[in-house]
Coordinates of C-alpha atoms and ligand atoms in Angstrom, one line a residue:
M1 CA 19.0 11.4 -22.3
N2 CA 17.0 14.5 -20.9
R3 CA 15.3 14.8 -18.1
T4 CA 11.8 16.6 -17.7
I5 CA 11.1 19.5 -15.1
I6 CA 8.6 20.8 -13.9
A7 CA 9.5 24.6 -15.4
G8 CA 5.7 26.2 -13.7
I9 CA 3.3 25.5 -12.2
G10 CA -0.2 27.3 -11.8
S11 CA -3.9 26.7 -10.6
Y12 CA -7.3 28.3 -11.3
V13 CA -10.5 27.5 -8.7
P14 CA -14.0 29.8 -9.3
D15 CA -14.5 32.2 -7.0
N16 CA -18.0 30.7 -5.8
V17 CA -17.5 28.8 -2.8
V18 CA -20.3 26.2 -1.7
T19 CA -20.4 25.3 1.9
N20 CA -21.4 22.2 3.3
E21 CA -23.9 24.0 5.0
E22 CA -25.3 25.3 1.2
L23 CA -26.0 22.0 0.0
T24 CA -28.1 20.7 2.8
Q25 CA -31.1 23.1 1.0
F26 CA -31.2 20.8 -1.6
M27 CA -30.5 17.1 -0.2
D28 CA -30.4 15.4 2.9
T29 CA -27.2 15.9 4.2
S30 CA -25.2 17.8 7.1
D31 CA -21.7 19.7 7.4
Q32 CA -20.8 17.1 10.4
W33 CA -21.6 14.2 7.7
I34 CA -19.4 15.4 5.1
Q35 CA -16.7 16.2 7.3
E36 CA -16.4 13.2 9.7
R37 CA -16.8 11.2 6.3
T38 CA -14.6 13.1 3.8
G39 CA -12.8 16.3 5.5
I40 CA -14.7 18.3 2.8
K41 CA -15.6 21.9 4.3
E42 CA -16.1 23.6 1.2
R43 CA -15.7 23.0 -2.5
R44 CA -16.1 25.8 -5.2
Y45 CA -18.6 25.8 -8.2
A46 CA -17.9 27.3 -11.5
R47 CA -19.9 30.0 -12.6
R48 CA -22.8 28.8 -14.9
F49 CA -22.6 30.2 -18.9
E50 CA -19.0 32.2 -18.6
E51 CA -16.7 29.2 -17.1
T52 CA -15.8 25.5 -18.1
T53 CA -14.1 22.8 -17.9
A54 CA -11.9 24.4 -20.9
T55 CA -11.9 27.8 -20.2
I56 CA -10.8 27.5 -16.1
G57 CA -7.7 25.1 -17.3
A58 CA -6.7 27.9 -19.7
A59 CA -6.6 30.0 -16.9
A60 CA -4.2 27.9 -14.8
A61 CA -2.0 27.3 -18.0
R62 CA -1.4 31.1 -18.2
V63 CA -0.5 30.8 -14.5
A64 CA 2.0 27.9 -15.2
M65 CA 3.3 30.0 -18.4
E66 CA 3.8 32.8 -16.7
R67 CA 5.9 31.1 -14.1
A68 CA 7.7 29.0 -16.5
G69 CA 9.1 31.8 -18.4
V70 CA 7.3 30.3 -21.5
T71 CA 4.9 31.9 -24.4
A72 CA 2.3 30.6 -26.7
A73 CA 4.7 30.7 -29.6
D74 CA 7.1 27.7 -27.3
I75 CA 4.7 25.4 -26.7
D76 CA 5.5 22.2 -28.7
F77 CA 2.5 20.4 -27.8
V78 CA -0.8 20.2 -25.1
I79 CA -2.0 17.6 -22.9
F80 CA -5.7 17.9 -21.4
A81 CA -7.0 15.7 -18.8
T82 CA -10.6 15.9 -18.1
L83 CA -14.0 13.3 -17.0
S84 CA -16.0 16.6 -17.7
P85 CA -15.3 18.0 -21.1
D86 CA -16.7 20.9 -22.4
Y87 CA -17.8 19.2 -25.7
F88 CA -18.4 15.2 -26.3
F89 CA -16.3 15.8 -29.1
P90 CA -13.9 17.3 -29.6
G91 CA -12.1 17.6 -26.8
C92 CA -10.7 20.5 -24.1
G93 CA -7.3 20.2 -26.0
V94 CA -8.0 21.9 -28.7
L95 CA -10.1 24.4 -26.9
V96 CA -7.2 25.5 -25.4
Q97 CA -5.0 25.2 -28.2
R98 CA -7.8 28.0 -29.9
L99 CA -8.0 30.3 -26.0
L100 CA -4.3 30.4 -25.7
G101 CA -3.1 31.1 -29.0
L102 CA -0.9 28.7 -29.2
K103 CA 0.6 26.7 -32.9
D104 CA -1.3 24.2 -34.3
V105 CA 0.4 22.1 -32.2
G106 CA -0.4 18.3 -31.0
A107 CA -3.0 18.4 -28.9
L108 CA -4.5 15.3 -26.9
D109 CA -7.0 14.2 -24.5
V110 CA -6.3 11.9 -21.8
R111 CA -9.7 10.0 -20.3
N112 CA -8.8 8.5 -17.1
Q113 CA -10.2 10.6 -14.5
C114 CA -8.7 11.2 -11.5
S115 CA -5.2 9.3 -12.8
G116 CA -5.2 11.4 -15.5
F117 CA -2.9 13.8 -14.7
L118 CA -0.5 11.4 -14.1
Y119 CA -1.4 9.5 -17.1
G120 CA -1.0 12.9 -18.8
L121 CA 2.9 13.5 -17.5
S122 CA 3.7 9.8 -18.1
V123 CA 2.9 10.4 -21.5
A124 CA 4.4 14.2 -21.7
D125 CA 7.7 12.3 -20.1
Q126 CA 8.2 10.0 -22.7
F127 CA 7.9 12.6 -25.2
I128 CA 10.4 15.1 -23.9
K129 CA 13.2 12.2 -23.2
T130 CA 13.1 11.5 -26.8
G131 CA 14.1 14.9 -27.7
M132 CA 10.8 15.3 -30.1
Y133 CA 9.4 18.0 -28.1
R134 CA 10.9 20.8 -25.5
N135 CA 7.9 22.2 -23.8
I136 CA 4.6 20.6 -22.7
L137 CA 1.6 21.9 -21.5
L138 CA -0.4 19.8 -19.4
I139 CA -3.6 20.6 -18.0
G140 CA -6.1 18.3 -15.8
A141 CA -9.2 20.3 -14.8
E142 CA -13.0 19.3 -14.1
V143 CA -16.4 21.4 -14.2
H144 CA -18.4 18.5 -12.2
S145 CA -21.1 21.1 -10.5
Y146 CA -22.9 21.1 -13.9
A147 CA -23.6 17.8 -14.1
M148 CA -24.2 16.4 -10.7
D149 CA -26.9 15.1 -8.6
F150 CA -28.4 17.3 -6.5
S151 CA -31.0 15.3 -5.3
T152 CA -31.0 12.9 -1.7
R153 CA -30.6 10.0 -4.0
G154 CA -26.8 11.7 -5.7
R155 CA -25.6 13.3 -1.9
N156 CA -22.7 10.5 -2.1
V157 CA -21.3 11.8 -4.8
S158 CA -22.6 15.4 -5.3
V159 CA -21.1 15.8 -1.8
I160 CA -17.4 15.5 -2.4
F161 CA -16.6 16.9 -6.3
G162 CA -16.0 20.2 -6.6
D163 CA -14.5 22.4 -9.6
G164 CA -10.7 23.4 -10.5
A165 CA -8.0 23.3 -12.8
G166 CA -4.1 23.1 -12.5
A167 CA -1.4 23.4 -15.3
V168 CA 2.2 22.6 -15.2
I169 CA 4.6 23.0 -18.3
L170 CA 7.0 20.3 -18.7
Q171 CA 10.6 21.4 -19.9
S172 CA 13.3 19.3 -21.3
S173 CA 16.7 19.6 -18.8
Q174 CA 19.8 18.7 -18.7
D175 CA 20.3 18.6 -15.7
K176 CA 21.0 15.1 -13.6
E177 CA 19.5 15.9 -10.1
R178 CA 16.4 17.5 -11.2
G179 CA 13.2 15.8 -13.0
I180 CA 10.5 13.0 -13.8
L181 CA 12.3 9.8 -12.3
S182 CA 9.8 7.2 -13.3
T183 CA 6.2 7.2 -13.4
H184 CA 4.2 3.8 -12.8
L185 CA 0.5 3.5 -14.7
H186 CA -2.2 0.6 -14.1
S187 CA -5.1 -0.4 -14.9
D188 CA -8.2 -2.6 -14.1
G189 CA -11.5 -2.9 -16.1
S190 CA -13.0 -6.1 -13.9
E191 CA -15.3 -3.0 -12.0
A192 CA -15.4 -0.9 -14.5
E193 CA -19.1 0.3 -13.9
V194 CA -18.1 1.1 -10.1
L195 CA -17.1 4.6 -10.7
S196 CA -19.2 6.0 -13.9
M197 CA -21.3 7.7 -15.6
P198 CA -22.0 5.2 -18.9
N199 CA -25.3 7.7 -20.0
P200 CA -25.5 9.5 -22.1
G201 CA -23.2 6.7 -23.9
F202 CA -22.7 5.0 -27.0
H203 CA -22.6 1.7 -25.1
S204 CA -26.1 0.2 -25.9
G205 CA -26.5 -1.6 -22.7
V206 CA -23.9 -4.3 -24.3
H207 CA -21.9 -4.4 -20.8
R208 CA -24.6 -4.1 -18.5
P209 CA -27.3 -5.4 -19.9
E210 CA -29.7 -3.4 -17.0
W211 CA -29.1 -0.7 -18.9
K212 CA -30.3 -1.9 -22.0
P213 CA -32.1 1.4 -23.2
P214 CA -35.7 0.5 -25.1
V215 CA -35.4 -1.3 -28.6
P216 CA -36.3 2.0 -30.6
E217 CA -38.8 2.3 -33.3
Q218 CA -36.3 3.5 -35.8
K219 CA -33.6 1.2 -37.6
Y220 CA -31.2 3.3 -36.6
G221 CA -29.9 5.4 -33.9
G222 CA -32.1 6.6 -30.8
V223 CA -30.1 4.9 -28.4
F224 CA -27.7 7.6 -27.4
I225 CA -30.3 9.7 -25.5
T226 CA -33.5 7.5 -24.9
Q227 CA -36.6 9.0 -23.0
D228 CA -36.7 6.5 -20.9
L229 CA -32.7 7.7 -19.6
L230 CA -34.2 10.8 -19.2
D231 CA -38.0 9.9 -17.6
K232 CA -35.3 7.9 -14.8
E233 CA -32.6 11.0 -14.6
D234 CA -30.3 8.2 -15.6
F235 CA -27.5 10.5 -16.8
Y236 CA -25.7 11.2 -13.5
P237 CA -22.3 9.9 -12.4
Y238 CA -22.7 6.8 -10.6
M239 CA -20.1 5.6 -7.5
D240 CA -20.4 3.0 -5.1
G241 CA -17.9 4.7 -2.3
Q242 CA -17.3 1.9 -0.3
A243 CA -15.7 -0.2 -3.3
V244 CA -13.4 2.7 -4.2
F245 CA -12.3 3.2 -1.4
K246 CA -11.1 -0.4 -0.1
K247 CA -9.5 -0.6 -3.4
A248 CA -7.6 3.0 -3.2
V249 CA -6.6 2.0 0.3
I250 CA -4.2 -1.0 -0.9
K251 CA -3.5 0.4 -4.4
L252 CA -2.1 3.5 -3.3
P253 CA 0.3 2.6 -1.2
E254 CA 1.3 -0.1 -3.4
V255 CA 1.8 2.4 -6.1
I256 CA 4.3 4.8 -3.9
Q257 CA 6.1 1.8 -3.2
E258 CA 6.2 0.5 -6.5
A259 CA 8.2 4.3 -7.2
L260 CA 10.3 4.5 -4.3
G261 CA 11.3 0.9 -5.1
A262 CA 12.5 1.3 -8.8
N263 CA 14.2 4.4 -8.0
N264 CA 16.0 2.6 -4.5
Y265 CA 14.0 5.0 -2.1
T266 CA 11.7 4.5 1.1
P267 CA 8.8 6.4 2.1
A268 CA 11.4 7.8 4.7
D269 CA 13.4 9.8 1.9
L270 CA 10.4 11.4 0.6
Q271 CA 10.0 15.2 1.3
L272 CA 6.7 15.2 0.0
M273 CA 3.5 12.8 -0.8
I274 CA 0.9 14.6 -2.6
P275 CA -2.3 11.4 -2.9
H276 CA -5.4 12.6 -5.3
Q277 CA -7.8 14.3 -3.2
A278 CA -10.8 11.8 -3.1
N279 CA -11.5 12.0 0.5
L280 CA -9.2 12.6 3.5
R281 CA -9.7 9.5 5.1
I282 CA -8.4 7.8 1.9
A283 CA -5.3 9.9 2.3
Q284 CA -4.7 9.5 6.0
F285 CA -5.0 6.0 5.6
V286 CA -1.9 6.0 2.9
Q287 CA -0.3 8.6 5.3
Q288 CA -0.4 6.0 8.0
T289 CA 0.1 3.1 6.4
L290 CA 3.9 4.1 4.8
K291 CA 4.3 5.9 8.1
L292 CA 4.6 9.4 6.9
R293 CA 4.8 12.7 9.1
D294 CA 2.4 15.1 9.0
D295 CA 5.0 17.7 6.9
Q296 CA 5.5 14.6 4.1
V297 CA 2.0 15.0 3.2
F298 CA -0.3 17.5 1.4
N299 CA -3.7 17.8 1.6
N300 CA -6.6 20.5 0.6
I301 CA -9.4 18.4 -0.1
Q302 CA -11.0 20.6 2.6
K303 CA -10.8 23.5 0.6
Y304 CA -11.7 22.2 -2.8
G305 CA -13.4 18.9 -2.8
N306 CA -12.2 16.2 -5.2
T307 CA -11.7 18.0 -8.3
T308 CA -10.5 14.4 -10.2
A309 CA -7.9 15.3 -12.7
A310 CA -7.7 18.5 -11.4
S311 CA -6.7 17.7 -7.8
I312 CA -2.9 16.9 -8.0
P313 CA -1.5 19.8 -9.7
L314 CA -4.1 22.1 -7.6
A315 CA -2.5 20.4 -4.8
L316 CA 0.8 20.3 -5.5
C317 CA 0.8 24.3 -6.7
E318 CA -0.2 24.8 -3.9
A319 CA 2.2 23.1 -1.6
W320 CA 4.9 25.0 -4.0
E321 CA 3.6 28.5 -3.1
N322 CA 3.8 27.8 0.4
G323 CA 7.1 27.0 0.5
R324 CA 6.8 23.1 0.7
V325 CA 8.6 21.6 -2.1
K326 CA 12.0 23.0 -3.1
E327 CA 14.0 22.5 -5.3
K328 CA 15.8 18.7 -5.3
D329 CA 12.9 18.0 -3.0
L330 CA 11.8 14.4 -2.9
V331 CA 8.2 14.3 -5.1
C332 CA 6.3 11.6 -5.3
L333 CA 2.1 11.8 -6.7
A334 CA 0.3 9.3 -6.5
A335 CA -4.0 8.7 -7.8
F336 CA -6.4 6.3 -8.2
G337 CA -10.0 6.1 -9.2
S338 CA -12.8 4.7 -12.1
G339 CA -11.6 2.8 -14.2
F340 CA -10.1 1.7 -11.9
T341 CA -6.7 3.5 -12.8
W342 CA -4.2 4.6 -11.2
G343 CA -0.5 5.6 -11.0
S344 CA 2.5 7.5 -9.1
A345 CA 4.9 9.5 -10.5
L346 CA 8.4 9.9 -8.4
L347 CA 10.1 13.8 -9.1
K348 CA 13.3 15.6 -8.1
W349 CA 11.8 19.3 -8.0
Ligands
UT7_401 O1 -11.4 10.0 -6.6 C1 -12.4 9.0 -7.2 C2 -11.9 7.9 -6.5 N1 -13.2 8.6 -5.2 C3 -13.4 7.3 -4.0 O2 -12.2 7.8 -3.9 C4 -14.1 7.6 -3.0 C5 -14.3 7.0 -2.1 N2 -15.0 6.4 -1.1 C6 -15.4 7.4 -0.6 O3 -15.2 8.8 0.0 C7 -17.1 7.1 0.4 O4 -17.5 5.7 0.6 C8 -17.6 8.3 1.1 C9 -17.5 9.6 1.1 C10 -18.2 8.1 -0.7 C11 -19.0 7.5 1.4 O5 -18.7 7.7 2.8 P1 -19.0 5.9 3.0 O6 -18.3 6.2 5.0 O7 -18.7 4.9 2.2 O8 -20.7 6.1 3.5 P2 -21.2 4.6 2.9 O9 -21.6 5.5 1.4 O10 -21.1 3.9 3.2 O11 -23.0 6.0 4.0 C12 -23.2 5.4 4.3 C13 -24.4 6.2 5.1 C14 -25.4 5.6 4.0 O12 -26.8 5.5 4.4 P3 -27.7 4.3 5.8 O13 -27.3 3.3 4.5 O14 -26.3 4.0 6.8 O15 -28.8 4.7 5.9 C15 -25.4 6.7 3.2 O16 -27.1 6.5 2.5 O17 -24.6 7.4 4.9 C16 -25.4 8.0 3.8 N3 -24.9 8.6 2.8 C17 -25.1 10.0 3.1 N4 -25.5 11.0 5.0 C18 -25.5 12.0 4.6 C19 -24.4 8.6 2.2 N5 -24.3 10.1 1.7 C20 -24.5 11.2 2.3 C21 -24.1 12.6 2.4 N6 -25.2 13.1 3.7 N7 -24.2 12.8 1.2

């Protein structure tokens, strides 16, 4: 069976740098609080009315394609992971198909938030291993900055998240010494709303009665965006940070050990581990739990904040550009986030 290799990797971040200090103009927060609790120093925000999740995703894809030496005509399938799509529907996959001038290949959108890139990687790996596709473009991209609550009410969310994109070209290879060894995906919906953006949505209050919208006069429609929802500004992402934190520091080491164990490796064998860049404290916790040295872990949340589906490819790309990952290195990627969903991938670069 063929292996799936990362033949090219690229990233794109908007040039607009937003420091912690700048955020203090809008909300009651401080550079000290943000750095101590999250490790974040600055993040990027997209250029309004110019950049979107699809356009920055396409920008990252162009770099990955060039580095892989493939053209639009070579791409057999597109997978786009994001929680901040340009449109409610259709998804960003088809927008990228158009932006990059790809053939009329399949375009799949992944809605798995922080673990979206790993879910996409796993799907792509199966398509390549079975021989169905040869070159798959996988993108993780987010523009959070257009839809966050920049008042003090939303500060626990808005100081963390940033905009960015990463992309890889996944390619079929005969080289048995390289490629994806395994992927491991999980979910637990029992706390789906702990990190969520339910509104506007199609739920009509079914899952959580306290969100039930006022029953509209008309028989049909009218429960998607109500005046009540607008009045309460109840349309921003919500997060119970501590609840997510506590789960993440258990599930991430667990799923990394699962990937290593499945391939008869231990943490000491890893050349590089890239955790989803949610919070530097979470990454450090995972590093300590697995007894990994500093040179075995790569973080860049300090510069970009939490870019959700983009965070792993953004960090992996920078690690590769800095020479931190070399051919045949054992690399583990792991993520945990909204859903909850979590996962890992183990690969030989
Ligand atoms: O990528 C998806 C997965 N997401 C995550 O993994 C995020 C996980 N969670 C976290 O990273 C952390 O929980 C946060 C960074 C979100 C919050 O840090 P924390 O240490 O858990 O703080 P907290 O929520 O317990 O809040 C502590 C205090 C509260 O004030 P009181 O009640 O003690 O007076 C908050 O209101 O800090 C306050 N606070 C802030 N203060 C200044 C919350 N956000 C801010 C802020 N600036 N931005």
